[in-house]
Tab-separated table of C-alpha atoms in Angstrom:
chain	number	residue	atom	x	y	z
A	1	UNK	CA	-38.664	-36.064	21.339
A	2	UNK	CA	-39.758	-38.451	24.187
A	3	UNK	CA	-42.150	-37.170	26.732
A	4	UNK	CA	-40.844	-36.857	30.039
A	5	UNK	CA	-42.711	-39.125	32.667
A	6	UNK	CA	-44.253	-38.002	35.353
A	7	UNK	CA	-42.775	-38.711	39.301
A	8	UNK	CA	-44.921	-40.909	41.214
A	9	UNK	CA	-46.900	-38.398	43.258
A	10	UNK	CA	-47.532	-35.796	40.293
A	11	UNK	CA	-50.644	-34.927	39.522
A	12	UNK	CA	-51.721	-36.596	35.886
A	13	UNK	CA	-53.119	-33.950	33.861
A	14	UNK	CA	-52.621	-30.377	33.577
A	15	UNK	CA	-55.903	-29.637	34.969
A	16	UNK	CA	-55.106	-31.688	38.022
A	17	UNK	CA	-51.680	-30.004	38.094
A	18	UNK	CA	-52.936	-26.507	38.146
A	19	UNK	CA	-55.233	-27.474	40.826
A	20	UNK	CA	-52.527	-28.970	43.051
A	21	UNK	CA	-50.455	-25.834	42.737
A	22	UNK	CA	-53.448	-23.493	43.838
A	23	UNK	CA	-53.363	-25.494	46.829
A	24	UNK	CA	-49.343	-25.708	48.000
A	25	UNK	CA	-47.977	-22.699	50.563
A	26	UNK	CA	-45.269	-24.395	51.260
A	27	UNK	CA	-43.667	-26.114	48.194
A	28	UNK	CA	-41.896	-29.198	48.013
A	29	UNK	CA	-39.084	-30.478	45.368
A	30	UNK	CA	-42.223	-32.422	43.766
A	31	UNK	CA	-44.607	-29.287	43.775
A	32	UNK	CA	-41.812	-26.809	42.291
A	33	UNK	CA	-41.190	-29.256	39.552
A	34	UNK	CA	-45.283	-29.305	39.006
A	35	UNK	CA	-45.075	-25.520	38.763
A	36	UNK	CA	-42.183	-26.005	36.520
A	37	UNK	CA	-44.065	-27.866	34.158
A	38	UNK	CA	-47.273	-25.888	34.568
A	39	UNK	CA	-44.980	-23.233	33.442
A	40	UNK	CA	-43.924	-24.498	30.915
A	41	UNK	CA	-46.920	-26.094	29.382
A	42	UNK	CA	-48.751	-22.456	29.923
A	43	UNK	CA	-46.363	-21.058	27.194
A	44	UNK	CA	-48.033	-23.112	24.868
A	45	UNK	CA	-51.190	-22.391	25.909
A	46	UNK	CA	-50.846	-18.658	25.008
A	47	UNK	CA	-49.569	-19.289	22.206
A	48	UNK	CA	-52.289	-21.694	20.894
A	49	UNK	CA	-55.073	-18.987	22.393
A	50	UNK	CA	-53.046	-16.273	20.509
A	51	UNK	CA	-53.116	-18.319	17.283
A	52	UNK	CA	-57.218	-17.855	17.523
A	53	UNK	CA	-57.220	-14.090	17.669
A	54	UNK	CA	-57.305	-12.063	14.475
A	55	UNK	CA	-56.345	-9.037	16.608
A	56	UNK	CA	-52.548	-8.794	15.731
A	57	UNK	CA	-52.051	-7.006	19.145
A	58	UNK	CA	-53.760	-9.169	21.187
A	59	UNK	CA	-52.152	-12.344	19.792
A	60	UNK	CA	-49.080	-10.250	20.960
A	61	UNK	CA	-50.207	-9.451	24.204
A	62	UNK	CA	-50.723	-13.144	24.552
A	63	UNK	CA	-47.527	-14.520	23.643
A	64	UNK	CA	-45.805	-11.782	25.587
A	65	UNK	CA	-47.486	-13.997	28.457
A	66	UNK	CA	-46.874	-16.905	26.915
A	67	UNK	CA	-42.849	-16.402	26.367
A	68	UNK	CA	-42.992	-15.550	29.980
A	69	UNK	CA	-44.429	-18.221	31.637
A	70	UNK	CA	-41.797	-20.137	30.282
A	71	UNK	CA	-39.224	-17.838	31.926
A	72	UNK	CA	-41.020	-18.747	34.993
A	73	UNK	CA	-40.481	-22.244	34.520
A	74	UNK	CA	-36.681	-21.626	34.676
A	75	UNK	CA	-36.449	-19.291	37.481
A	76	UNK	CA	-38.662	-22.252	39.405
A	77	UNK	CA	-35.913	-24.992	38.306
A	78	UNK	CA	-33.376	-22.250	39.602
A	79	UNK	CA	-35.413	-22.407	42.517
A	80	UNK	CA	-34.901	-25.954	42.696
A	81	UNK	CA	-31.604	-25.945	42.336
A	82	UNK	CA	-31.069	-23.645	45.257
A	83	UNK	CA	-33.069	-25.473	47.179
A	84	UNK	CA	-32.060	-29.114	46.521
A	85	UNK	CA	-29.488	-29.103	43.930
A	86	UNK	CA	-31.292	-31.240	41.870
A	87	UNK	CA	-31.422	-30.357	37.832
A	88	UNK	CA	-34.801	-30.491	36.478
A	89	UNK	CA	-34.759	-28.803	33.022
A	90	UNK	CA	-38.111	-27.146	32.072
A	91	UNK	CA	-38.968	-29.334	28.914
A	92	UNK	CA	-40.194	-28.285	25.065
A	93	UNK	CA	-43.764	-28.633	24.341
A	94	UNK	CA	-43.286	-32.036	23.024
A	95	UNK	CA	-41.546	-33.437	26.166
A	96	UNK	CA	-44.221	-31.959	28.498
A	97	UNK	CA	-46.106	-34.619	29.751
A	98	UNK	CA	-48.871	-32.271	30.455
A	99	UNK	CA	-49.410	-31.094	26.782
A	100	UNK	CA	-48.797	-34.747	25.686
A	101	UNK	CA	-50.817	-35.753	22.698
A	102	UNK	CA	-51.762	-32.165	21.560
A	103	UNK	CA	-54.471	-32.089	24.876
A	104	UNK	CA	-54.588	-29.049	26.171
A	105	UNK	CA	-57.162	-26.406	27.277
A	106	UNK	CA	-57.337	-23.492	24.830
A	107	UNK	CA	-58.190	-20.207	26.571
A	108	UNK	CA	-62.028	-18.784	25.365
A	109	UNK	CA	-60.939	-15.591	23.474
A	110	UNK	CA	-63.790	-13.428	24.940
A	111	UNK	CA	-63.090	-10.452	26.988
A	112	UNK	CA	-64.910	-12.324	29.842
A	113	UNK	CA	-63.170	-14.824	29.716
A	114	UNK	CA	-59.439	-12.867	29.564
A	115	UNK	CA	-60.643	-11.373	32.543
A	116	UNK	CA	-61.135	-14.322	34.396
A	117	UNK	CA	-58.136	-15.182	33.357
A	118	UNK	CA	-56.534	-12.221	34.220
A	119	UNK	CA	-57.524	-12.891	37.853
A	120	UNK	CA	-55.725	-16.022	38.002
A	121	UNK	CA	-52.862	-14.320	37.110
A	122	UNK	CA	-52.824	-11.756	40.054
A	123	UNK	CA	-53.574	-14.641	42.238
A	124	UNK	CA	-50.305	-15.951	40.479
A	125	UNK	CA	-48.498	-13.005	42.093
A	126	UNK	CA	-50.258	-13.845	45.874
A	127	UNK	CA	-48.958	-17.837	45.499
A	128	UNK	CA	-45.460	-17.029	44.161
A	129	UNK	CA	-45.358	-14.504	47.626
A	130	UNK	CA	-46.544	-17.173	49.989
A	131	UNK	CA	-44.047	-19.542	48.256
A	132	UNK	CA	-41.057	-17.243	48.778
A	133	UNK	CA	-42.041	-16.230	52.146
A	134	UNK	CA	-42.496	-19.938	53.318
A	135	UNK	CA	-39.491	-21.762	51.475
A	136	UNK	CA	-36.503	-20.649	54.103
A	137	UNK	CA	-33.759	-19.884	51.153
A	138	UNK	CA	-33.218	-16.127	49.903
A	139	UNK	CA	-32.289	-16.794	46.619
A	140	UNK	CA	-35.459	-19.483	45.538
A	141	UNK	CA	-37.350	-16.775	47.363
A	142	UNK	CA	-36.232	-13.771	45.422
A	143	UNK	CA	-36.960	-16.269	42.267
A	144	UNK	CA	-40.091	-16.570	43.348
A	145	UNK	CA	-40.931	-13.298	43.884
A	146	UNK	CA	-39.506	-12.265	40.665
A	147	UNK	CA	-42.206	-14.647	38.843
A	148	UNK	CA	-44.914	-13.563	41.150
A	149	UNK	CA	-44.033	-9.763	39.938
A	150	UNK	CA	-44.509	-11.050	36.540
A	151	UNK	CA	-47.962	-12.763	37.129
A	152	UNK	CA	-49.386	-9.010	37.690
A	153	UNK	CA	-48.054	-8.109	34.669
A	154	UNK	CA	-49.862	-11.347	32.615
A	155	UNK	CA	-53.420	-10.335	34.343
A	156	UNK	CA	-52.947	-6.304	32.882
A	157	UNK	CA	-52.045	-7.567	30.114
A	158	UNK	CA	-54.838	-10.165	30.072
A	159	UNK	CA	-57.127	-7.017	30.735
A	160	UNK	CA	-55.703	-5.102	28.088
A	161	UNK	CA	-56.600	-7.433	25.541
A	162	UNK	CA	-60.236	-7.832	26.652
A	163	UNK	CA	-60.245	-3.738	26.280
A	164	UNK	CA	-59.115	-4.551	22.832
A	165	UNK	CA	-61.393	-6.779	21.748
A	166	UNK	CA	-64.398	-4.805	22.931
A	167	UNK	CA	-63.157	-2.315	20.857
């Protein structure tokens, strides 16, 4: 499959992308379709972080995350579509532009680091809030809210798997 190209204004690489989104309160079409490939990418990022764990229940814990983040991705395009009209499909791994070429940050599989990562997800939950509150359209903002629920979720269970790998 043929990666999809970025818009002109997109941030280049994932790293710049999730930087960019930490930033936005009130989205535009561009930053929702960011997030929409952020959120999409991310799914593959749990997975290839679960893939490293030799704890069968933390691998699941992780792609529990993972298969949500995706979800996200289509509840922001929903989002979009409220909002605009405008189709913007999330895309498989191999169309993201932001996991083109296999380069992609892998997730330390420490419990230090799961915590840390944990907190980014409960931040998650604080962004998707400021995005519904700010975006002036009751059904992206009850989309939003609905993936910033879910964020909570990722950081417990982000902090459950550090508790299981400490043993």
């Amino acid at each position: 499959m043929t990666t999809m190209t970025l818009e002109a204004g997109m941030p280049q690489t994932i790293g710049e992308a999730f930087a960019h989104i930490g930033t936005v309160t009130m989205p535009t079409a561009l930053d929702i379709k960011v997030m929409i490939l952020v959120e999409a990418a991310s799914r593959e990022l749990y997975r290839a972080t679960a893939a490293g764990s030799d704890n069968p229940a933390v691998a699941g814990l992780l792609v529990e995350n993972g298969d949500e983040e995706f979800l996200h991705a289509v509840r922001a395009a929903a989002a979009l579509k409220a909002l605009t009209g405008e189709d913007f499909t999330p895309p498989s791994a191999d169309a993201n532009p932001y996991l083109a070429g296999g380069a992609f940050p892998i997730g330390e599989l420490t419990p230090a680091a799961l915590r840390k990562l944990a907190q980014t997800e409960f931040d998650g939950e604080t962004l998707y809030e400021g995005w519904a509150a700010n975006v002036g359209n009751a059904e992206a903002a009850a989309l939003f809210r609905a993936n910033g629920k879910e964020e909570t979720d990722h950081g417990n269970r982000l902090l459950q798997a550090a508790a299981l790998l400490e043993g």
